[in-house]
Tab-separated table of C-alpha atoms in Angstrom:
chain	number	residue	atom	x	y	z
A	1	UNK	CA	124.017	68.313	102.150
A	2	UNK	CA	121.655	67.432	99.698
A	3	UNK	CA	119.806	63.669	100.332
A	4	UNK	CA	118.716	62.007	97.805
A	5	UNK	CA	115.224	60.489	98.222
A	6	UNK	CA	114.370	57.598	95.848
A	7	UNK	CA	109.874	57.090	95.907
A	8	UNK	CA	109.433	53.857	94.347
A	9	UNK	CA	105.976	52.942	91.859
A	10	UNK	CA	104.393	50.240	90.495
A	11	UNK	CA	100.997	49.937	88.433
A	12	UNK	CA	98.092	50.273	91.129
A	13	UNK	CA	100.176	52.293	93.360
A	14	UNK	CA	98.175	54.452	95.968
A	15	UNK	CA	98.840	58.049	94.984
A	16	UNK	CA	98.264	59.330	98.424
A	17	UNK	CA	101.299	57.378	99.180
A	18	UNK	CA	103.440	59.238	96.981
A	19	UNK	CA	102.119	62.868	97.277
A	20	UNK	CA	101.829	62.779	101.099
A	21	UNK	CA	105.443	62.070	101.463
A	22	UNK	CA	106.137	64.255	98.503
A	23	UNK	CA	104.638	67.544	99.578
A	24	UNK	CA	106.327	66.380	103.604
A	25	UNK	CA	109.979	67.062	101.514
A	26	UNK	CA	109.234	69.546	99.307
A	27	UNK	CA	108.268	71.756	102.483
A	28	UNK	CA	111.323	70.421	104.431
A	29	UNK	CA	113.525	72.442	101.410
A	30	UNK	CA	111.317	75.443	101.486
A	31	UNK	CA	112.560	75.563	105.392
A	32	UNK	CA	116.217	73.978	104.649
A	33	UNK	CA	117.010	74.754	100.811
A	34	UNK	CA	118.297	71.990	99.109
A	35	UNK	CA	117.759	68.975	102.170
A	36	UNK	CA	116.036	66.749	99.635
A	37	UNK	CA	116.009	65.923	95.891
A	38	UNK	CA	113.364	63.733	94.830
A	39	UNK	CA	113.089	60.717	92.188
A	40	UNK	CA	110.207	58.758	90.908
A	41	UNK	CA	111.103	55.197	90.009
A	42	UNK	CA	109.342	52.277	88.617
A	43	UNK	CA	109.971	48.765	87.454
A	44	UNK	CA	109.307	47.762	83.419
A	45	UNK	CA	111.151	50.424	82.354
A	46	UNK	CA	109.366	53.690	84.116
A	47	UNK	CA	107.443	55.650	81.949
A	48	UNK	CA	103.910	56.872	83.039
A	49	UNK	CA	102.905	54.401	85.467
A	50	UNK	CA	98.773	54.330	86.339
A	51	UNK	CA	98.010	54.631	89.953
A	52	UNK	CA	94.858	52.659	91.444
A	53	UNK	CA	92.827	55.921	90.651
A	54	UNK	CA	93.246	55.955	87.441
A	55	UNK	CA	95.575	58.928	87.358
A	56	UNK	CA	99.482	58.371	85.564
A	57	UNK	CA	102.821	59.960	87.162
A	58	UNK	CA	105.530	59.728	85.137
A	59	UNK	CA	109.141	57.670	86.808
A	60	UNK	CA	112.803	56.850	85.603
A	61	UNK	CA	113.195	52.993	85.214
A	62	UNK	CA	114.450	51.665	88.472
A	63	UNK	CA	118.354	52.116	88.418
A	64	UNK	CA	121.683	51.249	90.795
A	65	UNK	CA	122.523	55.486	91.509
A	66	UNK	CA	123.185	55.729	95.145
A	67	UNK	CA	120.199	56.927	97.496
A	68	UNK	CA	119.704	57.961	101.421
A	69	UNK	CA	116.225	57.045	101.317
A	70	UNK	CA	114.049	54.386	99.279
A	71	UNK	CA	110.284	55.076	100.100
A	72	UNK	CA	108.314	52.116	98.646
A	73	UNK	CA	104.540	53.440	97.786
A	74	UNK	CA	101.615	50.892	98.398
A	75	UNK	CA	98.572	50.139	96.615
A	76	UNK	CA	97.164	47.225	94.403
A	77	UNK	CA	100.549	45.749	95.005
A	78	UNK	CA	99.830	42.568	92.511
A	79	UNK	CA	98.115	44.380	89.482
A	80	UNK	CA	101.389	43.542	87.362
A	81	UNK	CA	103.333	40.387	89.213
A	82	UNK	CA	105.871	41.055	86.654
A	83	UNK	CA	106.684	44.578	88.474
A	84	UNK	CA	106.535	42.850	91.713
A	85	UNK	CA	108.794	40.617	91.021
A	86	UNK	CA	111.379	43.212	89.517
A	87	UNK	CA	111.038	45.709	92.698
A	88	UNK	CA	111.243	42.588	95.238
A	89	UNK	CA	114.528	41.813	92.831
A	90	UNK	CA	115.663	45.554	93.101
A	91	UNK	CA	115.399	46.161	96.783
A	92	UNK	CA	118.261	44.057	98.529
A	93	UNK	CA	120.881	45.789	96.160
A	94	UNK	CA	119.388	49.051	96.249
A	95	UNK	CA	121.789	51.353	97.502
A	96	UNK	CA	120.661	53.394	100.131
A	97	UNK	CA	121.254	54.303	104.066
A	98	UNK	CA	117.139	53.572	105.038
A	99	UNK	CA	114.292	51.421	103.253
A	100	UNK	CA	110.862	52.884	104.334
A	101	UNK	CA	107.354	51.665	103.007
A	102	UNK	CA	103.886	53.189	103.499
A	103	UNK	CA	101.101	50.753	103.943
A	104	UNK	CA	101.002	48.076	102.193
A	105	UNK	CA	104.102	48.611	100.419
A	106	UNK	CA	105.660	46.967	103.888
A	107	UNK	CA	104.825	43.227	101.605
A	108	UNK	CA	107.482	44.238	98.945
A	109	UNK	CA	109.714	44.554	101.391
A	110	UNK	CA	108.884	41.584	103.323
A	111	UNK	CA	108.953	39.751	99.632
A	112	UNK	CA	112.371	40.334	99.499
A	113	UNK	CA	113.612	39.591	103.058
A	114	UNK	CA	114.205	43.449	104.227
A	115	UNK	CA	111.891	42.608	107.477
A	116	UNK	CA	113.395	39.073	108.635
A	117	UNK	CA	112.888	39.394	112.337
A	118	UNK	CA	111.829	42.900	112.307
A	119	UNK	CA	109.199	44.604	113.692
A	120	UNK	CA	107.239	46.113	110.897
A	121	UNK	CA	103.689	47.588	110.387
A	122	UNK	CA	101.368	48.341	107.667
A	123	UNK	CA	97.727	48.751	106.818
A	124	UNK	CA	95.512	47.195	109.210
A	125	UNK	CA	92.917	45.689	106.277
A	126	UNK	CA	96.169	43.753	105.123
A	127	UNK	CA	97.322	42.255	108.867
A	128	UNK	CA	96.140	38.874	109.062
A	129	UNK	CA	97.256	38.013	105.445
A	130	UNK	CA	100.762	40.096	106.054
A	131	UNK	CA	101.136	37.853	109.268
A	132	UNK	CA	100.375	34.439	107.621
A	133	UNK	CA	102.608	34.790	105.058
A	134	UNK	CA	105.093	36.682	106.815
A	135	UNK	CA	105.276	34.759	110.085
A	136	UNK	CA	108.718	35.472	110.594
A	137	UNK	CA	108.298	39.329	110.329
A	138	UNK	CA	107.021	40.569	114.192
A	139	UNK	CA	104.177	42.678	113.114
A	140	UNK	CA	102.771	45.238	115.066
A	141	UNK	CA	99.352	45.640	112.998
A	142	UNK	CA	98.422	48.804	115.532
A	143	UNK	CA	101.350	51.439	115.124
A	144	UNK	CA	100.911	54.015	112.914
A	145	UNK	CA	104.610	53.957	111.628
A	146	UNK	CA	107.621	51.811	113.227
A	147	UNK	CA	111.838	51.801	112.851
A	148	UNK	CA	113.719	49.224	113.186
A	149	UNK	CA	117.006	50.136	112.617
A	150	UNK	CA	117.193	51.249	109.095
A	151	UNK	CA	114.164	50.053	107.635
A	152	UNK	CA	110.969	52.016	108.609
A	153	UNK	CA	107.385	50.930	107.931
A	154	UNK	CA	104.139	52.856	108.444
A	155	UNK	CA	100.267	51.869	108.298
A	156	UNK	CA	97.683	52.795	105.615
A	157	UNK	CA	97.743	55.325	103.482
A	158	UNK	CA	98.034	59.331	105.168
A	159	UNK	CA	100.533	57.482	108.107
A	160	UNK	CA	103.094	57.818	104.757
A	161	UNK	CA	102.806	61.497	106.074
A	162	UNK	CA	103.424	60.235	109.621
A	163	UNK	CA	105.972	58.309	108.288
A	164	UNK	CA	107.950	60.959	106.455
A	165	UNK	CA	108.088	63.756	108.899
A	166	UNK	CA	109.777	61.365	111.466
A	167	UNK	CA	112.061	60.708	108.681
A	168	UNK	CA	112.493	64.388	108.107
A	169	UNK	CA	112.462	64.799	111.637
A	170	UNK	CA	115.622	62.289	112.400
A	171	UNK	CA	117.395	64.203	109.968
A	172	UNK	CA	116.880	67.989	110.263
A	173	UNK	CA	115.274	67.755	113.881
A	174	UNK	CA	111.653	68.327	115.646
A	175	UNK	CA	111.288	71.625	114.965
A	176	UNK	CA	111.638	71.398	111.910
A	177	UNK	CA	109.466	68.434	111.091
A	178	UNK	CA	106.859	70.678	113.524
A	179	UNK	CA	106.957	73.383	111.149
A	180	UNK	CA	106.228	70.808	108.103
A	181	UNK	CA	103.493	69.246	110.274
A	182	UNK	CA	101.714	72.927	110.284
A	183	UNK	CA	102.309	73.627	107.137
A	184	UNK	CA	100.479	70.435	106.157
A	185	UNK	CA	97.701	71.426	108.540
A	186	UNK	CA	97.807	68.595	110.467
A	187	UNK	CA	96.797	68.723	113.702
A	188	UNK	CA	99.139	67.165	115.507
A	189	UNK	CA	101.996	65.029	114.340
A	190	UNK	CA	101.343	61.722	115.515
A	191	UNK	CA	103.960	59.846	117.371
A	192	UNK	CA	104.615	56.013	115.620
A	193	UNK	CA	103.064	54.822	118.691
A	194	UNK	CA	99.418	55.930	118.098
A	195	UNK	CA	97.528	53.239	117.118
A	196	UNK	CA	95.221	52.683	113.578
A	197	UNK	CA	92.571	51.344	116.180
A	198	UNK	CA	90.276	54.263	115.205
A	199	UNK	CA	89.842	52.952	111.511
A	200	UNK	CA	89.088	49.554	112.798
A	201	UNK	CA	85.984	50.916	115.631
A	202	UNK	CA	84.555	53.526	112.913
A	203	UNK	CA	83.761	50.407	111.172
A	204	UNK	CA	82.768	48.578	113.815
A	205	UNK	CA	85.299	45.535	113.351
A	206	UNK	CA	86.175	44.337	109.794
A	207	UNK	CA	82.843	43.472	108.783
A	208	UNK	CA	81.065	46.254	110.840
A	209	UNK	CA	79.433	43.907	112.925
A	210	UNK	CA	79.780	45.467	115.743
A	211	UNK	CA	79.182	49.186	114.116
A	212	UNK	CA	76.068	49.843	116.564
A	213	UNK	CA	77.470	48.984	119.655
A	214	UNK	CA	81.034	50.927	119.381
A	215	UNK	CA	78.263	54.070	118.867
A	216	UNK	CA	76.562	52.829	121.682
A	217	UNK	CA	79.809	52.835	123.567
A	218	UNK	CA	80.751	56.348	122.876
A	219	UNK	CA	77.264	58.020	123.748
A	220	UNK	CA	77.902	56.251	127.382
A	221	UNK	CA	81.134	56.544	127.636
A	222	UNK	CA	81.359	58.076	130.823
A	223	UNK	CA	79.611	54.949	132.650
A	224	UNK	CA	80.995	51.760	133.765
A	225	UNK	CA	81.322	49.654	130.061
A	226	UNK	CA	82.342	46.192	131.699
A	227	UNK	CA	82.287	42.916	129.553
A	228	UNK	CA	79.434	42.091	130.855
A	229	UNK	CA	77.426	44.715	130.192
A	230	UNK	CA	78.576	45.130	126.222
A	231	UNK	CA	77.836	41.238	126.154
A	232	UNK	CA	74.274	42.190	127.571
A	233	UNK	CA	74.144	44.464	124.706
A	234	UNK	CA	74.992	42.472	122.114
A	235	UNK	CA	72.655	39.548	123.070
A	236	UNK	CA	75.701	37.393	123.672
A	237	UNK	CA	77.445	35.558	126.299
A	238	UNK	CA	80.568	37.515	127.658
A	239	UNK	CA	82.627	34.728	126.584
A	240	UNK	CA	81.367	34.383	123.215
A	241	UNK	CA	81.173	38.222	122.960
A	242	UNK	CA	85.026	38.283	123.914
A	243	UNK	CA	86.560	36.346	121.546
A	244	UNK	CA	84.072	37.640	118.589
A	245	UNK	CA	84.870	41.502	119.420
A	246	UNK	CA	88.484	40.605	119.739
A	247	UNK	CA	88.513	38.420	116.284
A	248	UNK	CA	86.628	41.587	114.341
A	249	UNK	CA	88.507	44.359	115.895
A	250	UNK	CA	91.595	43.017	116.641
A	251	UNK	CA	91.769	44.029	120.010
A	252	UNK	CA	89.671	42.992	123.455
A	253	UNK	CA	86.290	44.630	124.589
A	254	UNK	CA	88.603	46.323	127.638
A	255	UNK	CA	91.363	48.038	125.461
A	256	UNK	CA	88.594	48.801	123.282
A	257	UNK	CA	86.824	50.906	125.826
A	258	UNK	CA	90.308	52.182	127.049
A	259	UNK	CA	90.664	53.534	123.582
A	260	UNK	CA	87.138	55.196	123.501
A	261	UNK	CA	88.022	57.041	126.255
A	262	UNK	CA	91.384	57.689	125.297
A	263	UNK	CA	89.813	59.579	122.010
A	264	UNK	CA	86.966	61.328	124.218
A	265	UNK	CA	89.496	62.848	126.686
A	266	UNK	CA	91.959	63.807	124.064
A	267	UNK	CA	89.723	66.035	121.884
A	268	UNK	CA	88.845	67.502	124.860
A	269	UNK	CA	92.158	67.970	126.464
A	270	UNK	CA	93.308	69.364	122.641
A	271	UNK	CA	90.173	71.379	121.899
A	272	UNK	CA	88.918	72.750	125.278
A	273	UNK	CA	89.821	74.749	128.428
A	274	UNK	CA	88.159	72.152	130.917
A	275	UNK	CA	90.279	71.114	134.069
A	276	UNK	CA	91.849	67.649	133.486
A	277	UNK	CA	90.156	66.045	136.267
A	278	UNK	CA	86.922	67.284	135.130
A	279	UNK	CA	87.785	65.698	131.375
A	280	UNK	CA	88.999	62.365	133.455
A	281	UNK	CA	85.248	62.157	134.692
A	282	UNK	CA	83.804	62.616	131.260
A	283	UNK	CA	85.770	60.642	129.623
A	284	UNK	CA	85.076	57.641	132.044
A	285	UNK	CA	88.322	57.141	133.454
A	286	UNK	CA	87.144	58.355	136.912
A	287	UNK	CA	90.457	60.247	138.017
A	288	UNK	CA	93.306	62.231	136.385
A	289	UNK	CA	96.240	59.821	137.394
A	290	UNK	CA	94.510	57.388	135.243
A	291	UNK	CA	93.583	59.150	132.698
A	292	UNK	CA	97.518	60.550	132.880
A	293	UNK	CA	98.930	56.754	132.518
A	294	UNK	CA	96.848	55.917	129.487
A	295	UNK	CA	97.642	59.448	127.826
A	296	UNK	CA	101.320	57.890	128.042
A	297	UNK	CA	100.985	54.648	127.088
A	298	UNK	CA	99.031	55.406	124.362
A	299	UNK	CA	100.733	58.662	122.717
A	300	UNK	CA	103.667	58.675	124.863
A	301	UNK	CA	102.959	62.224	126.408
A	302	UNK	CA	100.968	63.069	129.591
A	303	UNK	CA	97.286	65.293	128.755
A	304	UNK	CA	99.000	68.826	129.855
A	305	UNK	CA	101.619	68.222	127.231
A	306	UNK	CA	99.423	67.483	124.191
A	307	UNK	CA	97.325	70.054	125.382
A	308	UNK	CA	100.113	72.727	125.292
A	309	UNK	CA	101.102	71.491	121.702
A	310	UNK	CA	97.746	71.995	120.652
A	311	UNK	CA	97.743	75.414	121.694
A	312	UNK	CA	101.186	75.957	119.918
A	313	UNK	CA	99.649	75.553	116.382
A	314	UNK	CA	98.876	77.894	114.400
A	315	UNK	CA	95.231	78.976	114.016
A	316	UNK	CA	96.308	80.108	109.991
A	317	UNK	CA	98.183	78.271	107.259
A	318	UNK	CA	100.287	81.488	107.282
């Protein structure tokens, strides 16, 4: 059975948002012939619609054919209100089994009441405007993708990717989504769980404030990092330094080392052949059972697991 997959545009759109998902189902059908046909569709009309790079795809004028899957792109979201306004209009009759945005396409479908109540996600640049206006909408700003019943959402930009081969995945199973994942050369796919955290510490916090001190952080990563000591560093009171780190990172000095560790300890659990108690050590978590729980939490699979994924990959794109 054929399922028809419906990508929705609009002028500004993000074209990694489109493509990622795109190339995801065109390699599902190289695996299952005929599992997906696609569509391109567009307020005003369709036509050739400009993305935010400058670069024009060419979509069918949004229409009332019946769909299993409406993937809402992201992007400069408010270049044309008038095509906002039409796609918000278009989405609560649309007619298909599953809704799914990537990034910030998640506020067109909170525009037109889709994620009432719902947990939802999307980029984490756009979480404290998506939650003020939104406030009824329980946003996780942290998950890299999330489903809540049949509306999906995912985070910024190559979690449409994430997004799509769980999609793929619920319908045609893991192994097949595993086999897209390789294809794709990713790495790993990542589970909706994993969090967008890493964006947010590369920069430091929003404004990059802190930029010096996460590197300072990872260098030392294997000593004790206690609020008191990052305060020290900072030349700030641990109280003030608290509630500043948590306000530009979204997240507390603790989880934030947690989450350091977390990305020490899994390149080296993915990459290497060192014991796991001897990566627990490095990675500052002291012992393996700890490092163990915070593998699960985090990912939602223990260190020997992810480890014998990694292995399972392919070294070739063959």
């Amino acid at each position: 059975m054929s399922r028809a997959v419906a990508i929705i545009l609009h002028p500004g759109f993000q074209m990694l948002d489109v493509t990622g998902p795109v190339a995801a189902f065109e390699i599902a059908n190289r695996f299952r012939p005929g599992s997906y046909t696609l569509t391109v569709l567009a307020p005003e009309g369709g036509g050739r619609v400009q993305s935010s790079s400058g670069l024009d795809l060419d979509a069918a004028p949004l229409d009332d054919a019946e769909y299993d899957t409406v993937l809402v792109s992201g992007g400069e979201i408010i270049r044309s209100m008038s095509a906002m306004q039409e796609i918000v209009g278009w989405l609560p009759q649309a007619k298909a089994r599953r809704i799914a945005s990537v990034c910030s396409g998640a506020f067109f479908l909170a525009e037109a009441g889709l994620l009432e109540g719902r947990r939802a996600t999307t980029h984490w640049e756009s979480t404290d405007h998506f939650a003020r206006r939104y406030p009824n909408v329980r946003l996780d700003a942290e998950r890299i993708f999330i489903r809540d019943g049949n509306v999906w959402t995912s985070a910024g930009i190559s979690a449409g990717i994430d997004l799509t081969l769980a999609l793929i995945e619920d319908d045609l199973g893991s192994d097949i989504a595993r086999r897209i994942a390789q294809q794709l050369v990713v790495h790993q796919r990542r589970p909706g769980g994993q969090s967008q955290f890493s964006a947010i510490v590369e920069l430091g916090g929003r404004s990059g404030r802190f930029a010096e001190l996460i590197d300072w952080m990872r260098a030392r990563i294997a000593e004790p990092l206690t609020v008191e000591r990052l305060a020290d560093r900072a030349a700030m009171s641990p109280r003030n330094f608290a509630r500043a780190f948590t306000a530009e990172t979204g997240t507390t000095p603790a989880k934030a080392v947690e989450r350091l560790r977390l990305e020490t300890a899994r390149t080296a659990v993915e990459s290497s052949a060192r014991p796991l108690d001897e990566i627990a050590v490095l990675a500052g978590f002291g012992d393996p059972g700890r490092m163990r729980r915070a593998f699960v939490r985090q990912f939602g699979l223990p260190p020997h697991s992810m480890r014998r994924a990694a292995r399972q990959m392919p070294q070739t794109g063959q």
